[in-house]
Structure formats: C-alpha cells, structure tokens
XYZ file of N, CA and C in Angstrom:
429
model
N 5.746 31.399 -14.134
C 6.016 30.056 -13.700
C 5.317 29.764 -12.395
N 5.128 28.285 -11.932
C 4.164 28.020 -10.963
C 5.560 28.110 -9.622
N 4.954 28.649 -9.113
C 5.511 28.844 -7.478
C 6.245 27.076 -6.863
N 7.128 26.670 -6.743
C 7.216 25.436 -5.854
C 6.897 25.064 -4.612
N 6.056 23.838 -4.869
C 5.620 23.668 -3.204
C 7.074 23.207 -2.409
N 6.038 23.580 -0.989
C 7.141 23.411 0.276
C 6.943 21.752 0.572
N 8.146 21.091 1.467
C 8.019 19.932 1.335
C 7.205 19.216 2.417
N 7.231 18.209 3.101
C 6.184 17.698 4.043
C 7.308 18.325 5.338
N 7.928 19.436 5.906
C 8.494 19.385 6.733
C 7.024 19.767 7.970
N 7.545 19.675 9.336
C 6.610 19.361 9.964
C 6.597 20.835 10.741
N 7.176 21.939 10.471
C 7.056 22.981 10.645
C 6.012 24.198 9.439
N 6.157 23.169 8.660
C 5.606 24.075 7.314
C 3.998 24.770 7.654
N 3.720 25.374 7.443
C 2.086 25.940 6.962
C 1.191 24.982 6.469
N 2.134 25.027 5.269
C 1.650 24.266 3.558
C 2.120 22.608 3.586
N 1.655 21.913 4.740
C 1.827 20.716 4.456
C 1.140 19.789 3.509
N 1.591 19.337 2.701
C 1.292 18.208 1.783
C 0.956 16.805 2.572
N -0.364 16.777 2.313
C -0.207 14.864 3.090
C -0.608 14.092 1.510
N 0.218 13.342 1.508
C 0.707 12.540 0.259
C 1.256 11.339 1.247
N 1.254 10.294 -0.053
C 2.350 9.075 0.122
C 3.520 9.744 -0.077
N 4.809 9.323 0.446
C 5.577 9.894 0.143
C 6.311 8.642 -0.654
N 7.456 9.297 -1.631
C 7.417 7.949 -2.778
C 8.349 7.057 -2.156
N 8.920 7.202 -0.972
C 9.574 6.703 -0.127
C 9.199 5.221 -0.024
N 7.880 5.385 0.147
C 6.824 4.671 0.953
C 6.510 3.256 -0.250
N 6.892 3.525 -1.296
C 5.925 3.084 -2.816
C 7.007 2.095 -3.222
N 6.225 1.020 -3.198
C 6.902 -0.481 -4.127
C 7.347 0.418 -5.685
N 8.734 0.503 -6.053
C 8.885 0.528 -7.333
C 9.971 -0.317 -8.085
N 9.648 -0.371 -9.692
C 10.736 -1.147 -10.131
C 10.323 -2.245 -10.581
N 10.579 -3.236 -11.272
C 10.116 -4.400 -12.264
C 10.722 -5.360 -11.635
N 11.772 -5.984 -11.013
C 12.459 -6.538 -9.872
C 11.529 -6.695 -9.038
N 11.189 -5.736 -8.038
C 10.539 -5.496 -7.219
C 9.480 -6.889 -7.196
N 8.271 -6.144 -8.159
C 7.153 -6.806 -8.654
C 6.985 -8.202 -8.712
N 8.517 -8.428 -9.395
C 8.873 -9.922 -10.337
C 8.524 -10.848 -8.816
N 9.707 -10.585 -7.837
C 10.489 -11.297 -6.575
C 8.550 -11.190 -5.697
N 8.152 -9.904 -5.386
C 6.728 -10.312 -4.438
C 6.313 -11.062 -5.089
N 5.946 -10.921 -6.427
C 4.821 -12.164 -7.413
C 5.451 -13.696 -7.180
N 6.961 -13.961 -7.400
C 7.129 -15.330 -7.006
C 6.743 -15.549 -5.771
N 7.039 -15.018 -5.122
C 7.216 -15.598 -3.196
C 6.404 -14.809 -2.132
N 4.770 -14.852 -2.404
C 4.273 -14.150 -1.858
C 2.744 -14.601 -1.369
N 2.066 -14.319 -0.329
C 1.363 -14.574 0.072
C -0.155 -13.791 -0.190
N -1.358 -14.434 -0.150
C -2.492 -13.566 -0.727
C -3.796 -13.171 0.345
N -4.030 -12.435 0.035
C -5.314 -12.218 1.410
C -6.472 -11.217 0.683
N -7.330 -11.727 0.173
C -8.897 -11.143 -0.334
C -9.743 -10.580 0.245
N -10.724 -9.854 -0.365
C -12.163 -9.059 -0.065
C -12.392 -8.899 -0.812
N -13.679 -8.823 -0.641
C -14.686 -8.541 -2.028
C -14.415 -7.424 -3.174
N -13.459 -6.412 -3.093
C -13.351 -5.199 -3.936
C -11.710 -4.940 -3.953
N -10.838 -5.630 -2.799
C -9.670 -5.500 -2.845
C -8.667 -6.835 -2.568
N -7.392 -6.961 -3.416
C -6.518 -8.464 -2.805
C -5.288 -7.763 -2.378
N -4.758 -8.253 -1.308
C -3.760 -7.811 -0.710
C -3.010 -8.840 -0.900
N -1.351 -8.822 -1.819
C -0.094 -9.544 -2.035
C 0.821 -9.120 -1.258
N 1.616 -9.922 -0.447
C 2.487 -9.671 0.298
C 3.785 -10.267 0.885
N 4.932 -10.148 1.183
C 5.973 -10.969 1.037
C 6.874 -9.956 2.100
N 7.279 -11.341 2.957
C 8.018 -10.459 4.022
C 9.994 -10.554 3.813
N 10.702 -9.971 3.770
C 12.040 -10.351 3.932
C 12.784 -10.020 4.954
N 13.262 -10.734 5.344
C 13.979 -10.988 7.126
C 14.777 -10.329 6.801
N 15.781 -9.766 7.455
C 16.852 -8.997 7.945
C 17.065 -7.871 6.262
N 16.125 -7.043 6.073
C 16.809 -6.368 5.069
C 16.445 -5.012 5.166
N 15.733 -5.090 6.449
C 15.632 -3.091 6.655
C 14.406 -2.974 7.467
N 13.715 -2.131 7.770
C 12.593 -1.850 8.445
C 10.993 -1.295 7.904
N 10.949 -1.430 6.367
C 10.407 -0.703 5.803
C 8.786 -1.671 5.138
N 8.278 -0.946 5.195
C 7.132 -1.071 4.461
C 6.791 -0.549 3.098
N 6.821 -0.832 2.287
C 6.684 -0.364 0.453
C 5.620 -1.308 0.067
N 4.512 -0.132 -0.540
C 3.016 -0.555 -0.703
C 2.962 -0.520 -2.038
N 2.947 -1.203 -3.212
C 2.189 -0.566 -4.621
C 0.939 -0.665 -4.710
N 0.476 -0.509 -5.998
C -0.986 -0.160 -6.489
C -1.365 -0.960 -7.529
N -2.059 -1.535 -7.589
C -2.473 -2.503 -8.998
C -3.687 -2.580 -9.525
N -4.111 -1.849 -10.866
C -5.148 -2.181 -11.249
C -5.088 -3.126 -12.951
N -5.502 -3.899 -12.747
C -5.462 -4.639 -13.976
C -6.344 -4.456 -15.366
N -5.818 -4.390 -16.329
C -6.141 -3.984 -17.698
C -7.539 -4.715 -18.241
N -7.961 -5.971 -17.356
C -9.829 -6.416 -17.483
C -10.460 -5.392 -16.775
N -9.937 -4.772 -15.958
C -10.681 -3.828 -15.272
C -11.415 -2.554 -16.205
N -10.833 -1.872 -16.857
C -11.325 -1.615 -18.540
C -10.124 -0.350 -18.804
N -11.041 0.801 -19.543
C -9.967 1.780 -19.778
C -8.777 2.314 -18.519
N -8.278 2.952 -19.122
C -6.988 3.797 -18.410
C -7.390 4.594 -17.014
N -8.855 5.294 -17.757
C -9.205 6.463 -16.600
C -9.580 5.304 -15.488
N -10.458 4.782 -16.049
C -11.202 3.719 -14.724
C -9.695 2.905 -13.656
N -8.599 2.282 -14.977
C -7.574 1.895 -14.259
C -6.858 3.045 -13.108
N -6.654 4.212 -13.712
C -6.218 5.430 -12.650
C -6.806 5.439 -11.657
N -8.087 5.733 -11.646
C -9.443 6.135 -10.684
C -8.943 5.148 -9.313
N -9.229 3.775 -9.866
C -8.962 2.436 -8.927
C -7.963 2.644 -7.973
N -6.755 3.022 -9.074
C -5.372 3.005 -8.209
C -5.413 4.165 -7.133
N -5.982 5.043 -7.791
C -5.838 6.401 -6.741
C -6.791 6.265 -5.667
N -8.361 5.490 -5.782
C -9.000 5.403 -4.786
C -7.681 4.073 -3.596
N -7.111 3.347 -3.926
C -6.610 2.265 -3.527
C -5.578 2.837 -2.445
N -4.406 3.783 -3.210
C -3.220 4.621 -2.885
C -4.074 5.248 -1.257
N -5.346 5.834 -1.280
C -5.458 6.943 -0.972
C -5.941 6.434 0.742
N -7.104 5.118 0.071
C -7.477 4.080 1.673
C -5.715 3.577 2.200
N -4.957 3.538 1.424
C -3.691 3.457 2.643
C -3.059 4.149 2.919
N -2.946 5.374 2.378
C -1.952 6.535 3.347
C -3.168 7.283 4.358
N -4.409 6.660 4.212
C -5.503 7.416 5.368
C -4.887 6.249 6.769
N -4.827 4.995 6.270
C -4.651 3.704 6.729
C -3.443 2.666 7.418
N -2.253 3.513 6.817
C -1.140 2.867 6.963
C -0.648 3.108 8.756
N -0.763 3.526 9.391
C -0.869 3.708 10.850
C -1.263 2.232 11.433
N -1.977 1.418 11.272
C -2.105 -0.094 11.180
C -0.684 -0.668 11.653
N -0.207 -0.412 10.372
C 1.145 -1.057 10.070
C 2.241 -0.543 10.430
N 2.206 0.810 11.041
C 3.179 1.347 11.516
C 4.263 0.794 12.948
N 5.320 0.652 12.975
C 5.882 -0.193 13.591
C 5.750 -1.381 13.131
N 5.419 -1.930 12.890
C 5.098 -3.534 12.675
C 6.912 -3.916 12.477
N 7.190 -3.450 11.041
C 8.510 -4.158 10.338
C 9.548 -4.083 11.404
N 9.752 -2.649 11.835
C 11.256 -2.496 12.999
C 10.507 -3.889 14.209
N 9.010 -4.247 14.920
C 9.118 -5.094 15.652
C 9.190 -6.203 15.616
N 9.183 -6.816 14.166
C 9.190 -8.249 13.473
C 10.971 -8.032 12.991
N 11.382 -6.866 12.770
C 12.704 -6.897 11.991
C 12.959 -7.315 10.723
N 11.881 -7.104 9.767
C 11.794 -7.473 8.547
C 11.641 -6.653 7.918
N 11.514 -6.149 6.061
C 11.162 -5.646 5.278
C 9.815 -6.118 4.727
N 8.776 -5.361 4.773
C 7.569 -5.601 4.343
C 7.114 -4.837 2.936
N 6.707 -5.838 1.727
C 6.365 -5.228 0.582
C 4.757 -5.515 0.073
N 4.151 -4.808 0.125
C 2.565 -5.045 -0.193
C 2.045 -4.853 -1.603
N 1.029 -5.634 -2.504
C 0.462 -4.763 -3.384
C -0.800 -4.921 -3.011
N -1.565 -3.964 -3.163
C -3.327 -3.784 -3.394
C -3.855 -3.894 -4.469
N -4.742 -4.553 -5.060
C -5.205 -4.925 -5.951
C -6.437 -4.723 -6.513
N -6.631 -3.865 -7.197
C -8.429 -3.887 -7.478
C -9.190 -5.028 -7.704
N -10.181 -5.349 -8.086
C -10.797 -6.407 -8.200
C -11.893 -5.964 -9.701
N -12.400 -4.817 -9.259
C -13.287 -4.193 -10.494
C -13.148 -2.726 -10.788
N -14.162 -1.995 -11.618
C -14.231 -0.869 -11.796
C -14.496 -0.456 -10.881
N -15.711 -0.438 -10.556
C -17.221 -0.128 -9.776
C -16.586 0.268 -8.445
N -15.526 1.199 -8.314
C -15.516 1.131 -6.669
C -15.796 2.094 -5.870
N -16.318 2.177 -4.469
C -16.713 3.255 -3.693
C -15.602 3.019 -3.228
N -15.347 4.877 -2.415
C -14.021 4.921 -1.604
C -14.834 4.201 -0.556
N -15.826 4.410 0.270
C -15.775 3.759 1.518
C -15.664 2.305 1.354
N -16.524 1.103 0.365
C -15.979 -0.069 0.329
C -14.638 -0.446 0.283
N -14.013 0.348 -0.357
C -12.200 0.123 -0.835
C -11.642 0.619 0.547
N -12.152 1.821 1.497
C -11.467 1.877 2.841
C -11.519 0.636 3.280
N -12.712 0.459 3.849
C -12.862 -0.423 4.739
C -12.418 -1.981 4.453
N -12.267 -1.722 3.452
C -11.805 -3.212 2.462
C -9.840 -3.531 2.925
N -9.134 -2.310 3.000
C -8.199 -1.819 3.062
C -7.909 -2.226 4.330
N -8.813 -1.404 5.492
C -8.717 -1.853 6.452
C -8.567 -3.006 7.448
N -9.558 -3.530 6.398
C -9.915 -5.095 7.198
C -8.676 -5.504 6.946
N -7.767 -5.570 5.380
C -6.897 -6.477 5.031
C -5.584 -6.418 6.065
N -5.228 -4.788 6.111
C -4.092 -4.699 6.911
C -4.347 -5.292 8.236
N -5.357 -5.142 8.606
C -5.665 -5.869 10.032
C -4.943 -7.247 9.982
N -5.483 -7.851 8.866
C -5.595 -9.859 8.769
C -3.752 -9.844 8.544
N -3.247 -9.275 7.477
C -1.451 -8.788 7.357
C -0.823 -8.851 8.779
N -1.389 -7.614 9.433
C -1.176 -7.636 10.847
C -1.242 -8.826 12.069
N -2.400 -9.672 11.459
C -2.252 -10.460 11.977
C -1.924 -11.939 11.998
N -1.884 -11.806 11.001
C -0.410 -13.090 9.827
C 1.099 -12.823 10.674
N 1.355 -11.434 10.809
C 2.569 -11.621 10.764
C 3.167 -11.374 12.118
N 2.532 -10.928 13.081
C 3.240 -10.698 14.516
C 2.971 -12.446 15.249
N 2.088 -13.607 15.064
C 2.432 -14.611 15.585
C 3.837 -14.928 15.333
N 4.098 -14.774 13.985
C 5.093 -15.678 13.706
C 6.867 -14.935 14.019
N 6.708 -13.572 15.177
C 8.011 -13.459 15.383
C 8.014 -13.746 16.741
N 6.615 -14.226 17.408
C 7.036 -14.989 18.877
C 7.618 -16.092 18.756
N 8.695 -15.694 19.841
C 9.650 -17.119 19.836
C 8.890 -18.280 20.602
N 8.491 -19.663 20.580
C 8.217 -20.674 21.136
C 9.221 -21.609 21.813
C-alpha cells in the first residue's frame, strides 16, 4: 500500500503546497447565487466572476471554470489546472483583503480557450486580482 502523505503542517519536511480545498468555491448553490449577482472583469485568455457578501465571514473561495466549447475533457482539465495553479502561486494579492473589507469573497476564473501558456494565464491572473483588488477596497472607505 502507498505510504500517506503528511499534511501542510508548517513543521513538516514533506510539505505539500497545494490549494487547500478550504480555499475552493464548491457546490451547485454556490455557483447558482455568484452567477446571479456577480460582477465581471476580462483579459484576453482569462474572465474573472466575482461577488462579494457583507458580513458572512472572512474568506476568499476561488473556483475553476473551463467551458465545454473549449473542446475535449483533457484540454478542459489542462485549462483548469493551468488556471488553479496561477492562483495559489498568486493568491497573496488577495490576502487580507476580506477580514479588511469584512466581507466574504467568492471568485471564478474562467478560461477563454484551449491554447493556453502558463505564463499568459499567470500574468493574466495577475493583472485580474490586481483590478478585484482594486474594485473592492474603494468601496469600504467610508465618505
């Protein structure tokens, strides 16, 4: 039998850097509620959906979306995992943000095509959380 890995503790050897599923939009609910009431922000290779909710925790939950025009399964995987991977390099951006706005923040990333390089999809990633970032800290200064 295969040996079990150790977990992300911060003493470990054998650290795992992963998303942790903590971190991960899940659930059909979920999906339904960002898709009604949610806001959009583009680049050429990636769309960032997003929807903030006031007083319901401190958290940030990111999903992954690649859509079925995009073509087969593998190519759909490929997408998602290049997508997953520019935000747990990435998510440091966003860190703090929710506890200083006091909101719950839910994101999806979106492919756009097959064809993707990790560095376009980083930097694509990047830019977006930036523009997120900067959507959303005007609007908890008080006037």
């Amino acid at each position: 039998m295969r040996k079990k890995e150790q977990s992300n503790l911060a003493d470990s050897p054998k650290r795992r850097f992963t998303l942790p599923k903590s971190h991960v939009l899940r659930g059909r609910r979920n999906f339904e509620n960002l898709f009604s009431a949610s806001k959009l922000i583009t680049s050429p290779t990636v769309n960032l959906r997003f929807a903030v909710y006031p007083n319901s925790g401190d958290n940030i939950l990111a999903g992954f979306i690649a859509p079925k025009k995009i073509g087969i399964a593998v190519k759909r995987t490929r997408a998602k995992r290049l997508l997953r991977e520019a935000y747990r390099l990435n998510r440091h951006i966003l860190s703090g943000l929710s506890t200083q706005i006091n909101t719950e923040i839910h994101l999806v990333l979106m492919a756009k095509h097959a064809q993707l390089d990790f560095d376009n999809v980083q930097n694509d990633v990047i830019s977006l959380l930036k523009k997120l970032q900067a959507q959303l800290v005007p609007h908890s200064s008080p006037i």
